[in-house]
CSV table of C-alpha atoms and ligand atoms in Angstrom, one decimal:
chain,number,residue,atom,x,y,z
A,566,UNK,CA,-15.8,-35.9,1.1
A,567,UNK,CA,-17.4,-35.0,-2.3
A,568,UNK,CA,-15.1,-34.7,-5.3
A,569,UNK,CA,-14.4,-31.1,-6.2
A,570,UNK,CA,-15.5,-30.1,-9.8
A,571,UNK,CA,-12.6,-28.9,-12.0
A,572,UNK,CA,-15.1,-27.2,-14.4
A,573,UNK,CA,-18.4,-25.4,-13.6
A,574,UNK,CA,-20.6,-22.8,-15.1
A,575,UNK,CA,-20.3,-20.4,-12.1
A,576,UNK,CA,-17.8,-20.6,-9.2
A,577,UNK,CA,-18.9,-18.7,-6.1
A,578,UNK,CA,-16.1,-18.0,-3.7
A,579,UNK,CA,-17.5,-17.6,-0.2
A,580,UNK,CA,-20.4,-19.3,1.5
A,581,UNK,CA,-21.6,-16.4,3.7
A,582,UNK,CA,-25.3,-15.4,3.3
A,583,UNK,CA,-24.7,-13.7,-0.1
A,584,UNK,CA,-22.7,-16.5,-1.7
A,585,UNK,CA,-25.3,-19.0,-0.6
A,586,UNK,CA,-28.1,-16.8,-2.0
A,587,UNK,CA,-26.4,-16.3,-5.3
A,588,UNK,CA,-25.7,-20.0,-5.6
A,589,UNK,CA,-29.3,-20.8,-4.8
A,590,UNK,CA,-30.5,-18.4,-7.4
A,591,UNK,CA,-28.3,-20.0,-10.1
A,592,UNK,CA,-29.2,-23.5,-9.1
A,593,UNK,CA,-32.9,-22.4,-9.2
A,594,UNK,CA,-32.3,-21.3,-12.8
A,595,UNK,CA,-30.9,-24.8,-13.5
A,596,UNK,CA,-27.2,-23.9,-13.7
A,597,UNK,CA,-24.2,-25.8,-12.5
A,598,UNK,CA,-22.7,-23.9,-9.6
A,599,UNK,CA,-19.7,-24.7,-7.4
A,600,UNK,CA,-19.3,-22.9,-4.0
A,601,UNK,CA,-16.1,-23.0,-2.0
A,602,UNK,CA,-15.4,-21.6,1.4
A,603,UNK,CA,-12.2,-21.3,3.5
A,604,UNK,CA,-13.9,-22.3,6.7
A,605,UNK,CA,-14.4,-25.9,7.8
A,606,UNK,CA,-18.0,-25.1,8.8
A,607,UNK,CA,-20.4,-22.2,8.5
A,608,UNK,CA,-20.1,-19.4,11.1
A,609,UNK,CA,-22.5,-19.8,14.0
A,610,UNK,CA,-22.8,-16.3,15.4
A,611,UNK,CA,-25.7,-13.9,15.3
A,612,UNK,CA,-23.9,-11.0,13.5
A,613,UNK,CA,-26.4,-9.4,11.1
A,614,UNK,CA,-29.7,-9.9,13.0
A,615,UNK,CA,-31.9,-7.7,10.9
A,616,UNK,CA,-33.6,-8.6,7.6
A,617,UNK,CA,-35.6,-5.8,6.1
A,618,UNK,CA,-38.9,-5.9,4.1
A,619,UNK,CA,-37.4,-5.3,0.7
A,620,UNK,CA,-34.8,-8.1,1.3
A,621,UNK,CA,-37.6,-10.5,2.1
A,622,UNK,CA,-39.4,-9.4,-1.1
A,623,UNK,CA,-36.3,-10.1,-3.2
A,624,UNK,CA,-35.6,-13.5,-1.5
A,625,UNK,CA,-39.0,-14.7,-2.7
A,626,UNK,CA,-37.0,-15.2,-5.9
A,627,UNK,CA,-35.3,-18.3,-4.3
A,628,UNK,CA,-38.3,-19.3,-2.2
A,629,UNK,CA,-36.9,-18.7,1.3
A,630,UNK,CA,-38.8,-15.6,2.5
A,631,UNK,CA,-41.7,-17.3,4.2
A,632,UNK,CA,-39.5,-19.8,5.9
A,633,UNK,CA,-37.2,-17.1,7.2
A,634,UNK,CA,-40.1,-14.9,8.3
A,635,UNK,CA,-41.4,-17.8,10.4
A,636,UNK,CA,-38.1,-18.0,12.3
A,637,UNK,CA,-37.7,-14.4,13.4
A,638,UNK,CA,-39.5,-11.7,15.4
A,639,UNK,CA,-41.7,-9.3,13.4
A,640,UNK,CA,-40.7,-5.9,14.8
A,641,UNK,CA,-43.4,-3.6,13.5
A,642,UNK,CA,-41.9,-0.4,14.8
A,643,UNK,CA,-38.5,1.2,15.3
A,644,UNK,CA,-38.5,3.9,17.8
A,645,UNK,CA,-35.9,6.5,18.6
A,646,UNK,CA,-36.0,7.5,22.3
A,647,UNK,CA,-34.4,9.6,24.9
A,648,UNK,CA,-34.8,7.6,28.1
A,649,UNK,CA,-38.6,6.9,28.3
A,650,UNK,CA,-39.6,9.7,26.0
A,651,UNK,CA,-40.3,8.8,22.4
A,652,UNK,CA,-38.6,11.1,19.9
A,653,UNK,CA,-39.5,9.4,16.5
A,654,UNK,CA,-41.7,6.4,16.0
A,655,UNK,CA,-40.9,4.8,12.7
A,656,UNK,CA,-43.7,2.4,11.7
A,657,UNK,CA,-43.0,-0.5,9.3
A,658,UNK,CA,-46.5,-1.9,9.7
A,659,UNK,CA,-47.8,0.8,7.3
A,660,UNK,CA,-45.4,-0.1,4.5
A,661,UNK,CA,-47.0,-1.3,1.3
A,662,UNK,CA,-45.5,-4.8,1.4
A,663,UNK,CA,-46.3,-8.4,2.3
A,664,UNK,CA,-43.7,-8.0,5.0
A,665,UNK,CA,-44.7,-5.0,7.0
A,666,UNK,CA,-42.0,-5.4,9.7
A,667,UNK,CA,-38.3,-5.7,10.1
A,668,UNK,CA,-37.4,-9.3,10.8
A,669,UNK,CA,-35.1,-9.9,13.7
A,670,UNK,CA,-33.3,-13.2,13.0
A,671,UNK,CA,-29.7,-14.2,13.8
A,672,UNK,CA,-27.4,-14.5,10.8
A,673,UNK,CA,-26.5,-18.1,11.5
A,674,UNK,CA,-30.2,-19.0,11.1
A,675,UNK,CA,-30.4,-17.0,7.9
A,676,UNK,CA,-27.4,-18.9,6.6
A,677,UNK,CA,-28.9,-22.2,7.6
A,678,UNK,CA,-32.1,-21.4,5.7
A,679,UNK,CA,-30.1,-20.4,2.6
A,680,UNK,CA,-27.9,-23.5,2.8
A,681,UNK,CA,-30.9,-25.8,3.1
A,682,UNK,CA,-32.5,-24.2,0.1
A,683,UNK,CA,-29.2,-24.5,-2.0
A,684,UNK,CA,-29.0,-28.2,-1.1
A,685,UNK,CA,-32.7,-28.7,-2.0
A,686,UNK,CA,-31.9,-27.3,-5.4
A,687,UNK,CA,-29.0,-29.7,-5.8
A,688,UNK,CA,-26.1,-27.5,-4.8
A,689,UNK,CA,-23.6,-27.8,-1.9
A,690,UNK,CA,-20.6,-26.0,-0.4
A,691,UNK,CA,-17.1,-27.5,-0.7
A,692,UNK,CA,-14.9,-26.8,2.4
A,693,UNK,CA,-12.3,-25.9,3.4
A,694,UNK,CA,-10.8,-24.4,0.3
A,695,UNK,CA,-9.1,-21.0,0.1
A,696,UNK,CA,-9.2,-19.3,-3.3
A,697,UNK,CA,-5.7,-17.9,-3.8
A,698,UNK,CA,-5.5,-16.7,-7.5
A,699,UNK,CA,-7.8,-15.8,-10.3
A,700,UNK,CA,-7.1,-15.3,-14.0
A,701,UNK,CA,-9.2,-15.1,-17.1
A,702,UNK,CA,-9.2,-15.5,-20.8
A,703,UNK,CA,-11.8,-14.6,-23.4
A,704,UNK,CA,-13.4,-18.1,-22.8
A,705,UNK,CA,-13.3,-18.7,-19.1
A,706,UNK,CA,-11.9,-17.8,-15.7
A,707,UNK,CA,-9.6,-20.0,-13.6
A,708,UNK,CA,-9.4,-20.0,-9.8
A,709,UNK,CA,-6.6,-21.8,-7.9
A,710,UNK,CA,-7.2,-23.1,-4.4
A,711,UNK,CA,-4.8,-23.6,-1.6
A,712,UNK,CA,-5.2,-27.4,-2.1
A,713,UNK,CA,-3.6,-27.0,-5.5
A,714,UNK,CA,-6.9,-27.7,-7.3
A,715,UNK,CA,-7.8,-25.4,-10.2
A,716,UNK,CA,-11.4,-24.7,-11.1
A,717,UNK,CA,-12.3,-23.4,-14.5
A,718,UNK,CA,-15.6,-21.5,-14.7
A,719,UNK,CA,-17.5,-19.4,-17.2
A,720,UNK,CA,-18.0,-16.8,-14.4
A,721,UNK,CA,-16.7,-16.2,-10.9
A,722,UNK,CA,-18.7,-14.5,-8.2
A,723,UNK,CA,-16.5,-13.1,-5.4
A,724,UNK,CA,-18.7,-13.3,-2.3
A,725,UNK,CA,-15.6,-13.6,-0.1
A,726,UNK,CA,-16.5,-10.8,2.3
A,727,UNK,CA,-15.0,-7.4,3.2
A,728,UNK,CA,-11.4,-8.5,2.8
A,729,UNK,CA,-12.1,-10.1,-0.6
A,730,UNK,CA,-9.0,-11.7,-2.2
A,731,UNK,CA,-10.8,-12.0,-5.5
A,732,UNK,CA,-11.7,-8.3,-5.6
A,733,UNK,CA,-8.1,-7.3,-5.0
A,734,UNK,CA,-6.7,-9.9,-7.5
A,735,UNK,CA,-9.1,-8.9,-10.2
A,736,UNK,CA,-8.0,-5.2,-9.7
A,737,UNK,CA,-11.5,-3.9,-9.0
A,738,UNK,CA,-10.2,-1.2,-6.6
A,739,UNK,CA,-11.6,-0.4,-3.2
A,740,UNK,CA,-11.8,3.4,-2.7
A,741,UNK,CA,-13.0,5.4,0.3
A,742,UNK,CA,-11.9,6.5,3.7
A,743,UNK,CA,-10.2,4.4,6.3
A,744,UNK,CA,-11.8,3.6,9.7
A,745,UNK,CA,-14.0,6.3,11.3
A,746,UNK,CA,-12.7,7.2,14.7
A,747,UNK,CA,-15.6,5.5,16.4
A,748,UNK,CA,-15.6,2.4,18.5
A,749,UNK,CA,-18.7,0.2,18.9
A,750,UNK,CA,-19.5,-2.6,21.4
A,751,UNK,CA,-22.1,-5.3,20.6
A,752,UNK,CA,-23.6,-7.7,23.1
A,753,UNK,CA,-26.4,-10.3,22.8
A,754,UNK,CA,-27.8,-10.5,26.4
A,755,UNK,CA,-30.4,-12.2,28.5
A,756,UNK,CA,-32.3,-9.9,30.9
A,757,UNK,CA,-34.8,-10.0,33.7
A,758,UNK,CA,-37.3,-7.1,33.6
A,759,UNK,CA,-39.3,-5.5,30.8
A,760,UNK,CA,-38.0,-4.7,27.4
A,761,UNK,CA,-40.4,-4.7,24.4
A,762,UNK,CA,-40.2,-8.0,22.6
A,763,UNK,CA,-41.5,-6.7,19.2
A,764,UNK,CA,-39.9,-3.3,18.7
A,765,UNK,CA,-36.4,-2.0,17.9
A,766,UNK,CA,-35.3,0.8,20.2
A,767,UNK,CA,-32.6,3.3,19.5
A,768,UNK,CA,-31.8,5.4,22.5
A,769,UNK,CA,-30.3,8.9,21.9
A,770,UNK,CA,-29.4,9.5,25.5
A,771,UNK,CA,-27.0,12.1,27.0
A,772,UNK,CA,-24.1,9.7,27.6
A,773,UNK,CA,-24.5,8.2,24.1
A,774,UNK,CA,-26.5,6.0,21.8
A,775,UNK,CA,-27.7,2.5,22.5
A,776,UNK,CA,-29.6,0.1,20.2
A,777,UNK,CA,-31.8,-2.5,22.0
A,778,UNK,CA,-33.3,-5.1,19.6
A,779,UNK,CA,-35.2,-8.3,20.4
A,780,UNK,CA,-33.9,-11.6,19.1
A,781,UNK,CA,-35.8,-14.8,18.9
A,782,UNK,CA,-35.2,-17.0,22.0
A,783,UNK,CA,-35.9,-14.1,24.3
A,784,UNK,CA,-32.5,-12.4,24.2
A,785,UNK,CA,-31.7,-8.8,23.2
A,786,UNK,CA,-29.0,-7.3,21.0
A,787,UNK,CA,-27.3,-4.2,22.5
A,788,UNK,CA,-25.1,-2.0,20.3
A,789,UNK,CA,-23.4,1.2,21.6
A,790,UNK,CA,-20.8,3.6,20.6
A,791,UNK,CA,-18.3,3.8,23.5
A,792,UNK,CA,-14.8,5.3,23.9
A,793,UNK,CA,-13.0,2.1,24.1
A,794,UNK,CA,-15.0,-1.0,23.4
A,795,UNK,CA,-14.0,-4.1,25.3
A,796,UNK,CA,-12.9,-7.1,23.3
A,797,UNK,CA,-15.5,-9.2,25.2
A,798,UNK,CA,-18.3,-7.2,26.8
A,799,UNK,CA,-19.3,-8.7,30.2
A,800,UNK,CA,-22.5,-8.5,32.2
A,801,UNK,CA,-21.4,-5.4,34.2
A,802,UNK,CA,-20.6,-3.6,31.0
A,803,UNK,CA,-23.9,-4.4,29.4
A,804,UNK,CA,-25.8,-3.5,32.6
A,805,UNK,CA,-24.0,-0.1,32.6
A,806,UNK,CA,-25.1,0.6,29.1
A,807,UNK,CA,-28.7,-0.1,29.9
A,808,UNK,CA,-28.6,1.8,33.2
A,809,UNK,CA,-27.0,5.0,31.8
A,810,UNK,CA,-28.5,5.0,28.3
A,811,UNK,CA,-31.7,2.8,28.3
A,812,UNK,CA,-35.2,3.1,29.8
A,813,UNK,CA,-35.5,4.9,33.1
A,814,UNK,CA,-38.8,3.9,34.5
A,815,UNK,CA,-38.3,0.1,34.1
A,816,UNK,CA,-35.5,-1.8,35.8
A,817,UNK,CA,-33.8,-4.3,33.6
A,818,UNK,CA,-31.2,-6.7,35.0
A,819,UNK,CA,-28.7,-8.3,32.6
A,820,UNK,CA,-28.2,-11.9,33.6
A,821,UNK,CA,-26.0,-13.2,30.8
A,822,UNK,CA,-23.9,-12.1,27.8
A,823,UNK,CA,-24.5,-14.8,25.2
A,824,UNK,CA,-22.2,-13.4,22.6
A,825,UNK,CA,-20.3,-10.2,22.2
A,826,UNK,CA,-18.0,-8.4,19.8
A,827,UNK,CA,-16.6,-4.9,19.0
A,828,UNK,CA,-16.0,-3.2,15.7
A,829,UNK,CA,-14.9,0.0,14.0
A,830,UNK,CA,-16.5,1.4,10.8
A,831,UNK,CA,-14.9,1.5,7.4
A,832,UNK,CA,-16.6,3.2,4.4
A,833,UNK,CA,-15.4,2.0,1.1
A,834,UNK,CA,-16.9,0.9,-2.2
A,835,UNK,CA,-15.2,-1.0,-5.0
A,836,UNK,CA,-14.5,1.2,-8.1
A,837,UNK,CA,-16.2,-1.4,-10.3
A,838,UNK,CA,-18.4,-4.5,-9.6
A,839,UNK,CA,-17.4,-6.4,-12.7
A,840,UNK,CA,-14.1,-7.2,-14.4
A,841,UNK,CA,-14.8,-9.5,-17.4
A,842,UNK,CA,-15.8,-12.8,-16.0
A,843,UNK,CA,-15.5,-11.8,-12.3
A,844,UNK,CA,-18.4,-10.2,-10.4
A,845,UNK,CA,-18.4,-8.9,-6.9
A,846,UNK,CA,-21.2,-9.5,-4.4
A,847,UNK,CA,-22.1,-8.9,-0.8
A,848,UNK,CA,-19.6,-7.3,1.5
A,849,UNK,CA,-16.8,-7.7,-1.1
A,850,UNK,CA,-17.7,-4.5,-3.0
A,851,UNK,CA,-19.0,-2.2,-0.2
A,852,UNK,CA,-18.2,-1.8,3.5
A,853,UNK,CA,-20.0,0.7,5.7
A,854,UNK,CA,-21.5,1.5,9.1
A,855,UNK,CA,-24.0,-1.1,10.4
A,856,UNK,CA,-26.3,1.8,11.3
A,857,UNK,CA,-29.8,0.8,10.0
A,858,UNK,CA,-28.7,-2.8,9.6
A,859,UNK,CA,-28.1,-2.5,5.9
A,860,UNK,CA,-24.9,-4.5,5.2
A,861,UNK,CA,-26.1,-8.1,4.7
A,862,UNK,CA,-29.4,-6.8,3.4
A,863,UNK,CA,-27.8,-4.9,0.5
A,864,UNK,CA,-25.9,-8.1,-0.5
A,865,UNK,CA,-28.9,-10.4,-0.2
A,866,UNK,CA,-31.0,-8.0,-2.4
A,867,UNK,CA,-28.3,-8.1,-5.1
A,868,UNK,CA,-28.0,-11.9,-5.0
A,869,UNK,CA,-31.2,-12.4,-7.0
A,870,UNK,CA,-30.4,-10.0,-9.9
A,871,UNK,CA,-26.9,-11.5,-10.1
A,872,UNK,CA,-28.3,-15.0,-10.5
A,873,UNK,CA,-30.8,-13.7,-13.2
A,874,UNK,CA,-28.1,-11.7,-15.1
A,875,UNK,CA,-25.7,-14.7,-15.1
A,876,UNK,CA,-28.4,-17.0,-16.2
A,877,UNK,CA,-29.1,-14.8,-19.3
A,878,UNK,CA,-25.4,-14.5,-20.0
A,879,UNK,CA,-24.9,-18.3,-19.8
A,880,UNK,CA,-27.9,-19.2,-21.8
A,881,UNK,CA,-28.0,-16.5,-24.4
A,882,UNK,CA,-24.4,-15.2,-24.4
A,883,UNK,CA,-25.8,-11.7,-23.7
A,884,UNK,CA,-23.9,-9.8,-21.0
A,885,UNK,CA,-25.8,-6.5,-20.9
A,886,UNK,CA,-27.6,-7.5,-17.7
A,887,UNK,CA,-24.2,-8.2,-16.0
A,888,UNK,CA,-23.2,-4.6,-16.8
A,889,UNK,CA,-26.6,-3.4,-15.6
A,890,UNK,CA,-26.1,-5.3,-12.3
A,891,UNK,CA,-22.6,-3.9,-11.9
A,892,UNK,CA,-23.8,-0.3,-12.4
A,893,UNK,CA,-27.1,-0.5,-10.5
A,894,UNK,CA,-25.6,-2.3,-7.5
A,895,UNK,CA,-22.8,0.1,-7.2
A,896,UNK,CA,-25.2,3.1,-7.4
A,897,UNK,CA,-27.4,1.5,-4.7
A,898,UNK,CA,-24.3,0.8,-2.5
A,899,UNK,CA,-23.3,4.4,-2.7
A,900,UNK,CA,-26.7,5.4,-1.5
A,901,UNK,CA,-26.7,2.9,1.3
A,902,UNK,CA,-23.2,3.9,2.4
A,903,UNK,CA,-24.4,7.6,2.5
A,904,UNK,CA,-27.5,6.7,4.5
A,905,UNK,CA,-25.6,4.6,7.0
A,906,UNK,CA,-23.1,7.4,7.3
A,907,UNK,CA,-25.8,10.0,8.0
A,908,UNK,CA,-27.4,7.7,10.6
A,909,UNK,CA,-24.1,7.1,12.3
A,910,UNK,CA,-23.3,10.8,12.5
A,911,UNK,CA,-26.7,11.5,13.9
A,912,UNK,CA,-26.5,8.8,16.5
A,913,UNK,CA,-22.9,9.7,17.5
A,914,UNK,CA,-23.4,13.5,17.6
A,915,UNK,CA,-21.0,15.2,20.1
A,916,UNK,CA,-22.4,15.6,23.6
A,917,UNK,CA,-23.0,19.3,23.3
A,918,UNK,CA,-25.2,18.8,20.2
A,919,UNK,CA,-27.3,16.0,21.6
A,920,UNK,CA,-30.1,18.1,23.3
A,921,UNK,CA,-30.6,20.2,20.1
A,922,UNK,CA,-30.5,17.0,17.9
A,923,UNK,CA,-33.2,15.4,20.1
A,924,UNK,CA,-35.4,18.5,20.0
A,925,UNK,CA,-35.2,18.8,16.2
A,926,UNK,CA,-36.0,15.1,15.9
A,927,UNK,CA,-39.1,15.5,18.1
A,928,UNK,CA,-40.3,18.3,15.9
A,929,UNK,CA,-39.6,16.4,12.7
A,930,UNK,CA,-41.5,13.4,14.1
A,931,UNK,CA,-44.7,15.5,13.7
A,932,UNK,CA,-44.2,15.4,9.9
A,933,UNK,CA,-45.7,12.2,8.6
A,934,UNK,CA,-43.7,12.3,5.4
A,935,UNK,CA,-40.4,12.4,7.4
A,936,UNK,CA,-41.4,9.2,9.4
A,937,UNK,CA,-42.6,7.5,6.2
A,938,UNK,CA,-39.4,8.3,4.4
A,939,UNK,CA,-37.3,6.9,7.2
A,940,UNK,CA,-39.3,3.7,7.2
A,941,UNK,CA,-39.0,3.4,3.4
A,942,UNK,CA,-35.3,4.0,3.5
A,943,UNK,CA,-34.5,1.6,6.3
A,944,UNK,CA,-36.7,-1.2,4.9
A,945,UNK,CA,-35.4,-0.3,1.4
A,946,UNK,CA,-39.0,-0.4,0.1
A,947,UNK,CA,-38.1,3.1,-1.2
A,948,UNK,CA,-35.4,1.4,-3.5
A,949,UNK,CA,-37.9,-0.6,-5.5
B,1667,FAD,C1,-19.6,-8.6,14.7
B,1667,FAD,C2,-20.4,-8.3,13.5
B,1667,FAD,C3,-21.7,-7.8,13.6
B,1667,FAD,C4,-22.4,-7.5,12.5
B,1667,FAD,N1,-23.6,-7.0,12.6
B,1667,FAD,C5,-24.4,-6.7,11.6
B,1667,FAD,C6,-25.7,-6.1,11.6
B,1667,FAD,O1,-26.2,-5.9,12.7
B,1667,FAD,N2,-26.4,-5.8,10.5
B,1667,FAD,C7,-25.8,-6.1,9.2
B,1667,FAD,O2,-26.5,-5.9,8.2
B,1667,FAD,N3,-24.6,-6.6,9.1
B,1667,FAD,C8,-23.8,-6.9,10.2
B,1667,FAD,N4,-22.6,-7.4,10.1
B,1667,FAD,C9,-22.1,-7.6,8.7
B,1667,FAD,C10,-22.7,-8.9,8.1
B,1667,FAD,O3,-22.3,-10.0,8.9
B,1667,FAD,C11,-22.1,-9.0,6.7
B,1667,FAD,O4,-22.7,-7.9,6.0
B,1667,FAD,C12,-22.5,-10.2,6.0
B,1667,FAD,O5,-21.9,-11.4,6.6
B,1667,FAD,C13,-22.0,-10.2,4.6
B,1667,FAD,O6,-22.2,-11.4,3.9
B,1667,FAD,P1,-21.3,-11.9,2.8
B,1667,FAD,O7,-21.8,-13.2,2.4
B,1667,FAD,O8,-21.1,-10.8,1.8
B,1667,FAD,O9,-19.8,-12.1,3.4
B,1667,FAD,P2,-19.3,-12.9,4.7
B,1667,FAD,O10,-20.5,-13.3,5.6
B,1667,FAD,O11,-18.2,-12.2,5.2
B,1667,FAD,O12,-18.9,-14.3,4.0
B,1667,FAD,C14,-17.7,-14.4,3.3
B,1667,FAD,C15,-17.3,-15.8,3.2
B,1667,FAD,O13,-16.2,-15.9,2.3
B,1667,FAD,C16,-15.2,-16.9,2.9
B,1667,FAD,N5,-13.9,-16.5,2.3
B,1667,FAD,C17,-13.2,-15.4,2.5
B,1667,FAD,N6,-12.1,-15.4,1.7
B,1667,FAD,C18,-12.1,-16.5,1.1
B,1667,FAD,C19,-11.2,-17.1,0.1
B,1667,FAD,N7,-10.1,-16.5,-0.3
B,1667,FAD,N8,-11.5,-18.4,-0.3
B,1667,FAD,C20,-12.6,-19.0,0.1
B,1667,FAD,N9,-13.5,-18.5,0.9
B,1667,FAD,C21,-13.3,-17.3,1.4
B,1667,FAD,C22,-15.4,-16.6,4.4
B,1667,FAD,O14,-14.9,-17.8,5.1
B,1667,FAD,C23,-16.8,-16.4,4.5
B,1667,FAD,O15,-17.6,-17.5,4.8
B,1667,FAD,C24,-21.9,-7.7,11.2
B,1667,FAD,C25,-20.6,-8.3,11.1
B,1667,FAD,C26,-19.9,-8.6,12.2
B,1667,FAD,C27,-18.5,-9.2,12.0
C-alpha cells in the first residue's frame, strides 16, 4: 500500500469520473494532487452510458477523447418514436464538431480510461479512505479521514457525489425540490431480434416512455418510467416494456438482464460552488433527471476548467478564475437541470395528453431549427 501524503497542493475527494478527470487535469498541469475514495475499488457498473460531443471536445484537454471514442458506439441519430412511426429525428451527424455523434460507452469503461490517464500522468487513487471533516484557514484546508489521517491541501475539490459530505460540511447549501413523484426502471439487456445498433430510440408510446440505447458488446440499455419500479428488473419485466412500448413490426426477445437498477429524480443545485479553498464538482453541486443523459457529462465538462483555474491560483496566486468557474458552472447547471426537467415532463406526460404531445412533436419535427436546437442542447455543442 502506498503511503498517504499528509500535504498536497490539491486534495480531490471522490474518484468517480469527475474526481478522476479533475485530478488528471491538475496532474497534466504539473501539480501535486492526492485523490481519496471511500470504496475499496472503483465501481464496475454501466450507470451513465452516454458521453456527448461537447464532453469529448472538453476531454481533449486531458488527452482521453480519442481513446474513449474508440471504445464506444457512435450513435449518429437520436430518434423519438411512437411505435414504428418516427416523430422527431435528431441528427448528431450534422453538428459542427469532430465528434458528430453521441458516444455510448458504459461508465466503468469511462472511469478506467480516466484512471489510466491519471496514472500515466503520475497520479493515483488512495483507497479506502472516507473524508469525514473539512476545515480551512487563510493558508490551507485540512481534511480528516476515517483512518485518523489528516491531509493539508491548498485547495480541496469535493467530487464526492450526490450525497457529498464535503458540500454539507463546507456549508455550500443544496436547494431545490425533493424527489419528483416518478419512478424509473433501468435494465441493460441482451436480445434476439432486430434493434438498431447505432441509434438511440426514445419511444413515446401510449402506455409510457421507453429509452432503447445500444451499448458496446451488443447489449441494450432500457429505461422506462413505471408506476412501481422493481428493485431488480427481470427478463419478463424487460420483455413487457419492449412489447408494450417498443417497436411493433419487429419481434425482439429479451434473453438476459445483465444489470438493472431503479431510481427516483431529485432536482437540486448547491447555492454556491466555492467556499474559500473548497470547490464543488460533478454530482456534488447539482442533481437532476437523467433525461438527455446530462449528469456525468456536465461534471466532466467542468473538470477541465477547474483544473485550469486551480493551476492559475496555485502558480500565480490569482483566484478570479476560481470564482468564474463557480459562477459559470452553477449557471450552466441551472440550465441543464431545467432542460432535463422539460424533457422529463415531456416524456412522462399524463396518458390523456400523449396523443396531442405526439402530434405536436410530429409537426415541430418539420422545422429544421427545432431539430437542430435539440441536437445542440443534448450534445451541449450549443453551450460552447
Ligand atoms: C443507476 C444509475 C444510473 C445512472 N445513469 C445515468 C445516465 O444514464 N446518464 C448520466 O449522465 N448519468 C447517470 N447516472 C449518474 C452518473 O452515474 C453520475 O452523474 C456520475 O457518476 C457522477 O460522477 P461523480 O464523479 O460526480 O460522482 P460519483 O460517480 O458519485 O463518484 C463519487 C465518488 O466519491 C466517493 N465518495 C463519496 N463520499 C466520500 C467521502 N466522504 N470520502 C471519500 N470518498 C467519497 C464515492 O465512493 C464515489 O466513488 C446514473 C447513476 C446511477 C446510480
